[in-house]
Coordinates of C-alpha atoms in Angstrom, one line a residue:
X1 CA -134.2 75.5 -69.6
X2 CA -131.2 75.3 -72.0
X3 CA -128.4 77.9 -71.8
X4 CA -128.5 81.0 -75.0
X5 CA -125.1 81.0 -76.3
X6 CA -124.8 84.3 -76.7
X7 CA -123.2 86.1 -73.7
X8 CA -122.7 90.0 -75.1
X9 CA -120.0 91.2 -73.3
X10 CA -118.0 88.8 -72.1
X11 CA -115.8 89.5 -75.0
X12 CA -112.1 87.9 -75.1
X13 CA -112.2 85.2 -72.3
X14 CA -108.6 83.9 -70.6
X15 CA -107.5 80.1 -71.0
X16 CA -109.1 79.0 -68.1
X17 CA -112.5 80.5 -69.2
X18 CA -112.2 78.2 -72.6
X19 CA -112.6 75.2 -70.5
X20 CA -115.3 73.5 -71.7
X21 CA -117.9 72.5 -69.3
X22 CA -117.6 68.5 -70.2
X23 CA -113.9 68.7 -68.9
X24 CA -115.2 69.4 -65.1
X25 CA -117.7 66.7 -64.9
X26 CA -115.5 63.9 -66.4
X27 CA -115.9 60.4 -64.7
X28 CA -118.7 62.1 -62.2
X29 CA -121.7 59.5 -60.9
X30 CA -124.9 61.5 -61.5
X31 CA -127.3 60.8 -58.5
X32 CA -130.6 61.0 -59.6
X33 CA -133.8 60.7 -57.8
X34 CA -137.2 59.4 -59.7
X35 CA -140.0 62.0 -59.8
X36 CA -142.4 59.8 -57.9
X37 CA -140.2 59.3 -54.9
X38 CA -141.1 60.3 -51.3
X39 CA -139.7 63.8 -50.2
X40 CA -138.1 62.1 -47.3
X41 CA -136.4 60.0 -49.9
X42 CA -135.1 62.2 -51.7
X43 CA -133.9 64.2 -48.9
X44 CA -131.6 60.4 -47.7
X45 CA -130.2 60.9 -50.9
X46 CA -129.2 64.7 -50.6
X47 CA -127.9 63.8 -47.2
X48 CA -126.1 60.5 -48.1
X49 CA -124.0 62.2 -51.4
X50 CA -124.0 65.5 -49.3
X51 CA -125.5 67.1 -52.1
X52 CA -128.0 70.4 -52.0
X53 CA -129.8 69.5 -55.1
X54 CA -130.4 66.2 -57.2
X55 CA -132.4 66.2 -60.6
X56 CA -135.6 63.9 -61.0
X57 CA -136.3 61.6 -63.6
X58 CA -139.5 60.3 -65.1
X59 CA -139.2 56.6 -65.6
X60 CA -142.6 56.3 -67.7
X61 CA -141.8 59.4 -70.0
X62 CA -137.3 58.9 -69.7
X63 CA -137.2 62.7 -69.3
X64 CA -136.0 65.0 -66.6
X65 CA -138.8 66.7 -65.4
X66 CA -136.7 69.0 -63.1
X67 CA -134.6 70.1 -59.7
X68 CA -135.5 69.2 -56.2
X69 CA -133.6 72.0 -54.4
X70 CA -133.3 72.6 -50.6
X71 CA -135.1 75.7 -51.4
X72 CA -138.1 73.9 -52.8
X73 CA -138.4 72.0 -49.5
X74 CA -137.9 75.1 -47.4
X75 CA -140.6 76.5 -49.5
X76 CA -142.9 73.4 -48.9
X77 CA -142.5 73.1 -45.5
X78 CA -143.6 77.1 -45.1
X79 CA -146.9 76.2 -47.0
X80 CA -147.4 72.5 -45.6
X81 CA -146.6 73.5 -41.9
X82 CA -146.5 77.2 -41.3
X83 CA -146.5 79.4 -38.6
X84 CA -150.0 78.5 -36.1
X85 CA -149.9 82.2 -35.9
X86 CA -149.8 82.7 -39.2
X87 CA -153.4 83.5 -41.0
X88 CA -154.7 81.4 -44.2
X89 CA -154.9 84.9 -45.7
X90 CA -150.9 84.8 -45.6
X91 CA -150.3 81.3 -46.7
X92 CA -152.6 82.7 -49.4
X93 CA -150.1 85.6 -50.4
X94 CA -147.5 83.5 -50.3
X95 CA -149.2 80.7 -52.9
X96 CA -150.0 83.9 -54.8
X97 CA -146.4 84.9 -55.3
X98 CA -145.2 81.4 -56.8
X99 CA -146.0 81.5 -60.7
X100 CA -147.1 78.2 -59.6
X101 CA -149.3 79.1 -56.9
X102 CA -151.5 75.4 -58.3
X103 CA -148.5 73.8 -57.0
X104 CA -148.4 75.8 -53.4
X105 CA -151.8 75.1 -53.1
X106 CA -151.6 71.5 -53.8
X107 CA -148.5 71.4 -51.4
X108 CA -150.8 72.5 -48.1
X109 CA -153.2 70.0 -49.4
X110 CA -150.3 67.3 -49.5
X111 CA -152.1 65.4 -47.0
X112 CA -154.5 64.5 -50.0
X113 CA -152.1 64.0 -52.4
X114 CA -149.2 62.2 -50.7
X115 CA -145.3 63.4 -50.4
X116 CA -144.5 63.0 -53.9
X117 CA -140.9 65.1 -54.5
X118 CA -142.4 65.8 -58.4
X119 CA -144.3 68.3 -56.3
X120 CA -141.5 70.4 -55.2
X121 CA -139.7 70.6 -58.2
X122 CA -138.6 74.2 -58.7
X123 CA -141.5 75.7 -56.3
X124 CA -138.9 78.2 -54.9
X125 CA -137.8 79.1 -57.9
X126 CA -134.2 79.6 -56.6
X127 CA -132.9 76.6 -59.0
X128 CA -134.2 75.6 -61.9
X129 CA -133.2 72.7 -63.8
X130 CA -131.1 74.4 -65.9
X131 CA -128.8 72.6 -69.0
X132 CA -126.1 73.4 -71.1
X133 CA -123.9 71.3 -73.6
X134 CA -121.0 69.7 -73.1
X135 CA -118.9 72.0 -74.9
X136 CA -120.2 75.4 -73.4
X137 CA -117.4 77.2 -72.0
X138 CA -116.8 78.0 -68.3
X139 CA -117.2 81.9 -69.7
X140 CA -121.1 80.8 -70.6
X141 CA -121.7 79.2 -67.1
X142 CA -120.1 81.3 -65.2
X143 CA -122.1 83.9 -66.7
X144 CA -125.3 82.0 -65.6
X145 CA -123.4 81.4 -62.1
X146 CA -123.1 85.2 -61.5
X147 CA -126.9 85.8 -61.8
X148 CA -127.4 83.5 -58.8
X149 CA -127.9 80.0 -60.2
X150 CA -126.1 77.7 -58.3
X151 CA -125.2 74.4 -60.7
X152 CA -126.2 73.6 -64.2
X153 CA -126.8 69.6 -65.9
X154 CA -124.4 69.0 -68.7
X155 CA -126.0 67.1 -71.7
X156 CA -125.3 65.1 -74.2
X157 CA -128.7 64.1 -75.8
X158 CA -131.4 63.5 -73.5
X159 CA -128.6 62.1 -70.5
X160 CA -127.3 64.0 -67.9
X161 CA -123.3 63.3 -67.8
X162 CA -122.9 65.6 -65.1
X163 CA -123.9 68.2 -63.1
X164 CA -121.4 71.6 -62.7
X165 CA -121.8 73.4 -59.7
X166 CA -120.1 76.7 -58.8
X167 CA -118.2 74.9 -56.1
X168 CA -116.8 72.4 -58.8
X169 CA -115.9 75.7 -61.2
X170 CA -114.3 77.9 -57.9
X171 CA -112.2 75.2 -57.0
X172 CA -111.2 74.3 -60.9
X173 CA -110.0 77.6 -61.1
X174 CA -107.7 77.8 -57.8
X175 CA -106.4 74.1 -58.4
X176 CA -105.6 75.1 -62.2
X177 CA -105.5 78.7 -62.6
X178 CA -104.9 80.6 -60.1
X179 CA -101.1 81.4 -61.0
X180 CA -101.1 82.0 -63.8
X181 CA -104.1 84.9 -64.2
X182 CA -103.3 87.9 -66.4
X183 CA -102.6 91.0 -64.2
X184 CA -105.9 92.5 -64.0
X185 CA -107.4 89.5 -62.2
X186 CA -104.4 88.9 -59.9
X187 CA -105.0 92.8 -59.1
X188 CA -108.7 91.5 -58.2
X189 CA -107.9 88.7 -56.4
X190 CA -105.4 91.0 -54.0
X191 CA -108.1 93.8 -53.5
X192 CA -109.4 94.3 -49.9
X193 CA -113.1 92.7 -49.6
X194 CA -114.1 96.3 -48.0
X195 CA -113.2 97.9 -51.4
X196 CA -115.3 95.4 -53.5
X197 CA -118.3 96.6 -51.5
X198 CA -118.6 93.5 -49.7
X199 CA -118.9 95.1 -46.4
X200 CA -122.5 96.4 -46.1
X201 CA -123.8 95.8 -42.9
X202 CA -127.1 95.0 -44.5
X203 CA -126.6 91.3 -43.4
X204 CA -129.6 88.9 -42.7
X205 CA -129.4 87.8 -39.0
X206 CA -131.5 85.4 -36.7
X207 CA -130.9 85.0 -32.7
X208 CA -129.6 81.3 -31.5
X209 CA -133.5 80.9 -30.0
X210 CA -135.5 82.0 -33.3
X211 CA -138.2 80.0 -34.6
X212 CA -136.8 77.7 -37.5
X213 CA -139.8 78.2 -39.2
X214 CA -139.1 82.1 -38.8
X215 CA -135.2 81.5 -40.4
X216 CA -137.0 79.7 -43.6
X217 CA -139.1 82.5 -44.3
X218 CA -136.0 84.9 -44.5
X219 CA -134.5 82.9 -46.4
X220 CA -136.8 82.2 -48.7
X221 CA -138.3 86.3 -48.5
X222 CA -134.5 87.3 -49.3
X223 CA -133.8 84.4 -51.7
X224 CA -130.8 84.3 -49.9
X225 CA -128.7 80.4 -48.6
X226 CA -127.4 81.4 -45.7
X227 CA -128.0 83.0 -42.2
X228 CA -125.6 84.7 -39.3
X229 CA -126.4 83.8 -35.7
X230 CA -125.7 86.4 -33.8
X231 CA -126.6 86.7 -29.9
X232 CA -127.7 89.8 -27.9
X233 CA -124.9 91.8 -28.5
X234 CA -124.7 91.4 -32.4
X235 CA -121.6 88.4 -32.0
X236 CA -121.6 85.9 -34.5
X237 CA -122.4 82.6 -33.0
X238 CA -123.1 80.4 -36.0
X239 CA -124.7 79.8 -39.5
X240 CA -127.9 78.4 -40.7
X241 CA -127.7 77.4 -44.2
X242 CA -130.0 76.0 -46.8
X243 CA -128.4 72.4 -46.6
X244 CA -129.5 72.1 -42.9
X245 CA -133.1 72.0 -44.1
X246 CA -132.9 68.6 -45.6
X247 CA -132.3 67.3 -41.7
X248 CA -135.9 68.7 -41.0
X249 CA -137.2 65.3 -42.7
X250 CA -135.3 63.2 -40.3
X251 CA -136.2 64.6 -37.2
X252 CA -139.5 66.7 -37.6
X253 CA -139.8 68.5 -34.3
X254 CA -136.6 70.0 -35.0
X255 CA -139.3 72.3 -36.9
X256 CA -140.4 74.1 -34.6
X257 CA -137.5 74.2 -32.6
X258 CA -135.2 77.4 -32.5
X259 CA -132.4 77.9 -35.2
X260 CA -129.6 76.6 -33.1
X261 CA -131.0 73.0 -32.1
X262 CA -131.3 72.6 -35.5
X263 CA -128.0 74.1 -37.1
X264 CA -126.5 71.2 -33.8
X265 CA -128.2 68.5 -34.9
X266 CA -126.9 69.1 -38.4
X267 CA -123.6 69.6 -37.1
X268 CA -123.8 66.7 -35.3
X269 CA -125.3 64.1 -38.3
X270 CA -122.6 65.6 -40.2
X271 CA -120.0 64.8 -38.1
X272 CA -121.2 60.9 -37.5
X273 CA -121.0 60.7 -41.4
X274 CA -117.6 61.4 -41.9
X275 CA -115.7 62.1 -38.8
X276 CA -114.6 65.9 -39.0
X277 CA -115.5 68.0 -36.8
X278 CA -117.7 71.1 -37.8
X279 CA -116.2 75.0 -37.1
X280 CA -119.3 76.9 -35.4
X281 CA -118.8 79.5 -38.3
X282 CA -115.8 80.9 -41.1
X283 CA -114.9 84.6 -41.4
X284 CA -112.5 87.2 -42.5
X285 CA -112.1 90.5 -42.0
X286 CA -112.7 93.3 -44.1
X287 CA -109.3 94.0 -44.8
X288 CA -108.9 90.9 -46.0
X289 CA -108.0 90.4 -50.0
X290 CA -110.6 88.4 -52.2
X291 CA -108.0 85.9 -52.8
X292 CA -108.0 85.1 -48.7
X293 CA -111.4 84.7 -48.8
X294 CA -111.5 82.5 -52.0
X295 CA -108.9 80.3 -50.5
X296 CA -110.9 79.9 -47.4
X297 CA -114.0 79.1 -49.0
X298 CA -111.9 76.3 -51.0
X299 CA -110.2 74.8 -48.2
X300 CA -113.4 74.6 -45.9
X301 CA -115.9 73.7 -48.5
X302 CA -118.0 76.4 -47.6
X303 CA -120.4 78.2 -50.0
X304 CA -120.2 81.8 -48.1
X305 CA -117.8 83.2 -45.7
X306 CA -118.7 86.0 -42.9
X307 CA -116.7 88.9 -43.3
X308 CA -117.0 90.1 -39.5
X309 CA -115.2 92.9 -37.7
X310 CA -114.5 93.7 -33.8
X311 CA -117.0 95.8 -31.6
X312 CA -114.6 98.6 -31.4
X313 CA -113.8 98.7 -35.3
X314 CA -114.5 102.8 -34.8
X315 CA -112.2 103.3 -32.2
X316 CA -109.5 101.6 -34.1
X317 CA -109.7 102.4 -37.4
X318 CA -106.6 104.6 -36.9
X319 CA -104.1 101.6 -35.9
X320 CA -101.5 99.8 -37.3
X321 CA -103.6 96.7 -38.4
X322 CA -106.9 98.2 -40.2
X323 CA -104.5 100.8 -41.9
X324 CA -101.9 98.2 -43.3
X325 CA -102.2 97.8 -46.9
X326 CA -103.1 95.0 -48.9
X327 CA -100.8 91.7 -48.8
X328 CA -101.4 89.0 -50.9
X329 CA -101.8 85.4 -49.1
X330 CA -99.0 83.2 -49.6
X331 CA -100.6 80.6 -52.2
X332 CA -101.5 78.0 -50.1
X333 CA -101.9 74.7 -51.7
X334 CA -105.2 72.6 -51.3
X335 CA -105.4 69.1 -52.1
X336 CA -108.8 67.4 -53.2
X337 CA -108.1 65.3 -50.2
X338 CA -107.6 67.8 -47.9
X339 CA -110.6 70.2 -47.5
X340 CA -109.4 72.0 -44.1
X341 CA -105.7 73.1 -45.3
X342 CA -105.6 76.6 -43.4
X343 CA -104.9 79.4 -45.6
X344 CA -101.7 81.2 -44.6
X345 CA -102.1 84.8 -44.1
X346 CA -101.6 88.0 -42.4
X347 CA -103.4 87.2 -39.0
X348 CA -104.9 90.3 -39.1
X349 CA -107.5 88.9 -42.1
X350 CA -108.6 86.0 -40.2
X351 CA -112.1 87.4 -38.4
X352 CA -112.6 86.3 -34.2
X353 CA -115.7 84.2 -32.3
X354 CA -116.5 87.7 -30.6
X355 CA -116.8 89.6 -34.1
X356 CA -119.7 91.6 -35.5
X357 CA -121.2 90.4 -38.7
X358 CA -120.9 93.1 -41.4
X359 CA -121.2 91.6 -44.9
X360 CA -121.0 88.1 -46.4
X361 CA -118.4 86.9 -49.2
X362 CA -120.5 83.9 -51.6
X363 CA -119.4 82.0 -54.8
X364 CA -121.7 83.7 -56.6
X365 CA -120.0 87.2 -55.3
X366 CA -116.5 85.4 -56.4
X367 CA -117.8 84.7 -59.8
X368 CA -119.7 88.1 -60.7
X369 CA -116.7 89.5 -59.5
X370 CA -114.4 87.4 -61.9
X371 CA -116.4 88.0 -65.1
X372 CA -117.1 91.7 -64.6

């Protein structure tokens, strides 16, 4: 799919909104995977590059012939596997409600037809394989990103020369332009997340023992990335995300195991690869400005943040600390090399273990928020 240029709208865009999208992906190593790989192939690559999605190229034809995203294998393994309690008449329904229901069908076949990753290519239909030039502006792709698509190819002629995510454009624009925003955005960035409608207590939650296979289908049902663990008492206790799906195709029991073995054993491969140890989960509070949450998100790498308040939020929302108004984080720096520089803040914004989940603070959110 290749990007309209017309954006109605959008009208006069800032400097940093001029960038051109060939300026972010300059020098980048485009990790490709051939469309008649192995799924469990491609899923070594997504885990070696740490990567959620990696575009697949036809050798015979030399043309892209689309996205393998962690959705599609989500999606797959719902079809290929499913539920034993689930009925055929409900693997059925769910082929039915993929415009490509030949593919879902072919995909619970598989056995048949081998684990070819050209299979999966956009059977979620979460993220397309979506182009743009090189010189489309950030304004143009950040447009795309606030509709929910989550990175787009740059080309130039029939080669990919990058790929621009919205963690590649968040982080451009905290690095690069972050001080020196005209006054409406900096008013933005230093508005309380509970007065952006952030907080909505609508929040997508699993227990620490659900079924994994249970966890896909809501993400997948809600088109959603991400999941709060909570435990009996409605605490947060962790995260599920998207990119812990791709570990399902080293360790396959992990399947039908419960959502925390397999958001530990992520944790854990993760940690092996690079040494860091893994926070359980990242939140703020509701009082918390965007530009907290924005600078969390950068410094942790994280795609979402869990904006989380105590138990007894009713009983306090009299006192000194829910009441305070607004302060604007110091502007803490964050270096490329550093991803875990701790934002510095009122302590009141940072959220607690024992919190209750009560909205969710994305880069898409960040984005739709700065173009509006």
């Amino acid at each position: 799919m290749s990007l309209d240029n017309s954006h109605p709208g959008l009208g006069a865009t800032t400097h940093w909104l001029d960038t051109q999208a060939k300026d972010l992906v300059v020098g980048q190593k485009v990790i490709q995977v051939n469309s008649n790989s192995t799924i469990e192939h491609a899923c070594d690559i997504l885990i070696k590059h740490d990567i959620q999605s990696v575009p697949l190229y036809d050798p015979e034809t030399k043309t892209y012939v689309g996205m393998f995203d962690l959705h599609d294998l989500a999606t797959y393994i719902l079809l290929k596997r499913g539920n034993q309690e689930d009925s055929a008449a409900q693997l059925q329904a769910a082929a039915a409600r993929s415009s490509n229901s030949g593919l879902a069908r072919d995909a619970i076949m598989m056995g048949k037809r081998g684990d070819s990753v050209s299979l999966l290519s956009d059977m979620s239909h979460m993220n397309p394989f979506y182009s743009v030039l090189p010189e489309t502006t950030l304004a143009q792709v950040v447009a795309v990103f606030a509709r929910g698509t989550h990175r787009v190819a740059v080309m130039d002629g029939d080669r990919v020369c990058g790929i621009l995510s919205q963690t590649r454009v968040i982080r451009y624009f905290f690095e690069h332009c972050a001080e020196a925003l005209s006054d409406k955005e900096s008013r933005l960035l230093d508005t309380p997340l509970r007065q952006l409608g952030l907080v909505t207590n609508d929040v997508v939650k699993v227990k620490p023992q659900s079924p994994v296979l249970q966890a896909l289908a809501l993400l997948e049902r809600w088109r959603i990335s991400s999941l709060a663990i909570v435990d009996e008492e409605d605490h947060i206790v962790g995260n599920l995300s998207v990119a812990d799906v791709k570990y399902l195709t080293k360790e396959r029991k992990l399947a039908f195991g419960n959502c925390m073995e397999l958001v530990q054993a992520a944790r854990f491969v993760q940690g092996m690869r690079d040494g860091r140890d893994r926070a359980a989960v990242f939140s703020v509070r509701p009082e918390a400005t965007l530009r907290y949450a924005l600078t969390k998100l950068i410094a942790t790498g994280a795609h979402r943040v869990w904006v989380t308040e105590p138990r007894d939020t009713e009983e306090r929302r009299g006192s000194v600390a829910l009441d305070m108004p607004p302060v604007p984080a110091r502007r803490a720096s964050v270096s490329s090399a550093s991803m875990q520089t701790v934002p510095i803040a009122p302590q009141h914004y940072a959220g607690s273990f024992n919190d209750k989940v009560c909205g969710v603070v994305s880069l898409t959110d960040v984005l739709r928020l700065l173009v509006d």
